[in-house]
Amino acid sequence: MYKPFLEHLETELNRRFSLQRRPIPEGLELRASNPERHPATIQSWCYQCPELRKVRYTYIDAGETSQILNSVIYPSHHYDLPLLGVDFLSFGKAKNLVVMDFQPLFQEAAYLEKYTAPLKALHDRYPDLNQGLEMKSYDANQYFSKYLLFAKTDPKTVQTLVFEAFKEYLQLYLQLLDDAKPLSNSIAIQRVRQAQKDYDQYSAERDPAAGLFKGYFGHDWAERFLYEFLFEEAIPLVTSVR
Ligand code: BLA
């Protein structure tokens, strides 16, 4: 379902950057579930280059049951740009959830104006992908912009409209990155570093995928995947004292 998206992302990134592999901790790069229970594989890729500190994407293939593409681009700490967040999920034919945003590191008006206002025109061209859905796990006012794509849709729309929107959002994001001037002030750089770290902590604690990872791949693997790969700067909360 989302393989063409993954291929497009890979092609565009490789066209613009000289990406180097960024190591994925042992055992987390590829994993298969117990095929007798619910067959699924999860595979991840991770890269870096001078402009991008961490580019990661993950594909879950559970055949007809679920197809998921999740990706986050973290720019270098020298750029205060939003992160690019992508979460495309299909469960059977019936449930297709697509989310994509320039995820702001800060919520100050001037920052939002600078980095998310350019998205508005694009956003407004995809009314069918902006359904004003309510978020249950996340707070829409933290690390999300007003111009995200957030929709429940059908497989046909995924292959057409969502794919178009994905390409355009990615293109605009890479354009913003091209135009960005690196920060030189060490306090400003430190602030970006902290904000990216806070994003990891926030996301690890709220990720609605945790249950899905546990169901397919087991509790221990799921915890490692969340805290050692997806959101490696997050510190696990102590959830039980024995
Ligand atoms: C929702 N994302 C979800 C859900 C799952 C995932 C299982 C719940 C779907 C449901 O409602 O049944 C899946 N999340 C994943 C996977 C990974 C992950 C597979 O991190 C990692 C491999 N989520 C993101 C990013 C964005 C994002 C980068 O990881 C930003 C675009 C958004 N996901 C997002 C939102 C929801 C969601 C807004 C809806 C949750 C809500 O209602 O609060």
Coordinates of N, CA, C and O and ligand atoms in Angstrom, one line a residue, residues 42 44 56 58-60 68-72 84-87 89 91 95 97 99-101 103 134-139 143-144 148-150 152 199 203 207-210 212-213 225-226 230-231, ligand 1:
I42 N 8.4 -6.1 10.4 CA 8.7 -4.6 10.6 C 10.1 -4.4 10.2 O 11.0 -5.1 10.7
S44 N 13.1 -1.2 9.3 CA 13.4 0.2 9.5 C 14.7 0.5 8.7 O 15.6 -0.3 8.6
R56 N 14.5 8.6 9.7 CA 14.2 7.2 9.9 C 12.8 6.9 9.2 O 12.0 7.8 9.2
T58 N 10.0 3.4 8.8 CA 9.7 2.1 9.2 C 8.5 1.6 8.4 O 7.5 2.4 8.2
Y59 N 8.5 0.4 8.0 CA 7.4 -0.2 7.3 C 6.9 -1.5 8.0 O 7.7 -2.4 8.3
I60 N 5.7 -1.5 8.3 CA 5.1 -2.7 8.9 C 4.2 -3.3 7.8 O 3.3 -2.7 7.2
I68 N 1.7 -0.2 7.2 CA 2.0 1.1 7.9 C 3.4 1.6 7.4 O 4.3 0.9 7.4
L69 N 3.4 2.9 7.1 CA 4.6 3.6 6.9 C 4.7 4.8 7.9 O 3.8 5.6 8.0
N70 N 5.8 4.8 8.6 CA 6.0 5.8 9.6 C 7.4 6.4 9.4 O 8.3 5.7 9.2
S71 N 7.5 7.7 9.4 CA 8.8 8.3 9.2 C 8.9 9.7 9.9 O 7.9 10.4 10.1
V72 N 10.1 9.9 10.4 CA 10.4 11.3 11.0 C 11.8 11.7 10.5 O 12.7 10.9 10.4
L84 N 9.8 16.6 10.0 CA 8.8 16.2 9.1 C 8.2 14.8 9.7 O 9.0 13.9 9.9
G85 N 7.0 14.8 9.9 CA 6.4 13.6 10.5 C 5.4 13.0 9.6 O 4.5 13.7 9.0
V86 N 5.5 11.7 9.4 CA 4.6 10.9 8.5 C 4.1 9.7 9.2 O 4.9 8.9 9.8
D87 N 2.8 9.5 9.2 CA 2.2 8.3 9.8 C 1.0 7.8 8.9 O 0.0 8.4 9.0
L89 N -1.4 4.7 7.9 CA -1.8 3.4 8.4 C -3.0 2.8 7.7 O -4.0 3.6 7.5
F91 N -5.5 -0.6 7.9 CA -5.9 -1.8 8.6 C -7.0 -2.4 7.7 O -8.1 -1.9 7.7
K95 N -10.1 0.6 7.2 CA -9.6 1.7 8.0 C -8.2 2.2 7.4 O -7.2 1.5 7.5
L97 N -5.8 5.5 7.8 CA -5.6 6.8 8.6 C -4.3 7.4 8.1 O -3.2 6.7 8.1
V99 N -1.6 10.7 8.4 CA -1.2 11.9 9.1 C 0.1 12.4 8.6 O 1.0 11.5 8.5
M100 N 0.2 13.6 8.3 CA 1.5 14.2 7.8 C 1.6 15.6 8.2 O 0.6 16.4 8.1
D101 N 2.7 16.0 8.7 CA 2.8 17.4 9.2 C 4.3 17.9 9.3 O 5.2 17.1 9.3
Q103 N 6.2 19.2 11.9 CA 5.9 19.2 13.3 C 6.8 20.3 14.0 O 8.0 20.1 14.2
E134 N -10.4 14.6 15.8 CA -9.9 14.9 17.1 C -8.7 14.0 17.4 O -8.8 12.8 17.1
M135 N -7.7 14.4 18.1 CA -6.6 13.5 18.5 C -6.9 13.0 19.9 O -7.3 13.7 20.8
K136 N -6.7 11.7 20.0 CA -6.9 11.1 21.3 C -5.7 10.9 22.1 O -5.6 11.1 23.3
S137 N -4.6 10.5 21.5 CA -3.4 10.2 22.2 C -2.5 11.5 22.3 O -1.8 11.7 23.3
Y138 N -2.5 12.3 21.3 CA -1.7 13.5 21.3 C -2.4 14.7 21.6 O -3.7 14.8 21.4
D139 N -1.7 15.8 21.9 CA -2.3 17.1 22.0 C -2.0 17.8 20.7 O -0.9 18.0 20.3
Y143 N 3.6 20.1 19.0 CA 4.3 19.4 17.9 C 3.4 19.1 16.7 O 3.7 18.2 15.9
F144 N 2.3 19.8 16.6 CA 1.5 19.7 15.4 C 1.2 21.1 14.9 O 1.2 22.1 15.7
L148 N -1.7 20.4 9.2 CA -1.4 19.0 9.0 C -2.5 18.3 8.1 O -3.6 18.8 7.9
L149 N -2.0 17.2 7.4 CA -3.0 16.4 6.8 C -3.4 15.3 7.8 O -2.5 14.7 8.5
F150 N -4.7 15.1 8.0 CA -5.1 14.2 9.0 C -6.5 13.7 8.6 O -7.5 14.4 8.6
K152 N -9.2 10.1 7.6 CA -9.6 8.7 7.5 C -10.1 8.6 6.1 O -11.0 9.3 5.7
Y199 N 10.7 16.3 22.1 CA 9.8 15.7 21.2 C 9.8 14.2 21.3 O 8.8 13.5 21.3
S203 N 6.8 11.9 22.5 CA 6.2 11.0 21.5 C 6.3 9.5 22.1 O 5.4 8.7 21.9
D207 N 3.0 7.4 22.2 CA 2.8 6.7 20.9 C 1.7 5.6 20.9 O 1.8 4.6 21.6
P208 N 0.6 5.8 20.1 CA -0.4 4.8 20.1 C 0.0 3.5 19.5 O -0.8 2.6 19.5
A209 N 1.2 3.4 19.0 CA 1.6 2.2 18.3 C 2.2 1.2 19.3 O 2.4 0.0 19.0
A210 N 2.4 1.6 20.6 CA 3.1 0.8 21.5 C 2.4 -0.6 21.7 O 3.0 -1.6 21.7
L212 N 0.4 -2.0 19.5 CA 0.6 -2.8 18.3 C 1.9 -3.5 18.2 O 2.0 -4.7 17.9
F213 N 3.0 -2.8 18.6 CA 4.3 -3.4 18.6 C 4.4 -4.6 19.6 O 4.9 -5.6 19.3
F225 N 12.4 -1.0 20.9 CA 12.2 -0.3 19.6 C 11.8 1.2 19.8 O 12.3 2.1 19.2
L226 N 10.9 1.4 20.8 CA 10.5 2.8 21.1 C 11.7 3.6 21.7 O 11.9 4.7 21.2
L230 N 13.1 4.4 17.7 CA 12.2 5.5 17.3 C 12.5 6.8 18.0 O 12.6 7.8 17.4
F231 N 12.5 6.7 19.3 CA 12.6 7.9 20.1 C 13.8 7.8 21.1 O 13.7 7.7 22.3
Ligands
BLA1 C1 -2.1 7.3 15.3 N1 -0.2 5.9 14.8 C2 -1.4 6.1 15.2 C3 -2.0 4.8 15.6 C4 -1.0 3.9 15.4 C5 0.1 4.5 14.9 C6 -1.1 2.4 15.6 C7 -3.4 4.6 16.2 C8 -4.3 4.3 15.0 C9 -5.7 4.1 15.5 O1 -6.4 5.0 15.8 O2 -6.1 2.9 15.6 C10 1.3 3.9 14.4 N2 3.1 5.3 15.3 C11 2.6 4.2 14.6 C12 3.8 3.5 14.2 C13 4.9 4.2 14.6 C14 4.5 5.3 15.3 C15 3.8 2.3 13.4 O3 5.3 6.1 15.9 C16 6.3 3.9 14.4 C17 6.9 3.0 13.6 N3 2.5 9.7 14.6 C18 3.8 9.6 14.3 C19 4.2 10.8 13.6 C20 3.1 11.6 13.5 C21 2.0 10.8 14.1 C22 5.6 11.1 13.1 O4 4.6 8.7 14.6 C23 3.0 12.9 12.8 C24 2.5 13.1 11.6 C25 0.6 11.2 14.1 N4 -0.5 9.0 14.6 C26 -0.4 10.4 14.6 C27 -1.7 10.9 14.9 C28 -2.5 9.8 15.3 C29 -1.7 8.6 15.1 C30 -2.1 12.3 15.0 C31 -3.9 9.8 15.8 C32 -3.8 9.5 17.2 C33 -4.8 10.3 18.1 O5 -6.0 10.3 17.8 O6 -4.3 11.0 19.0

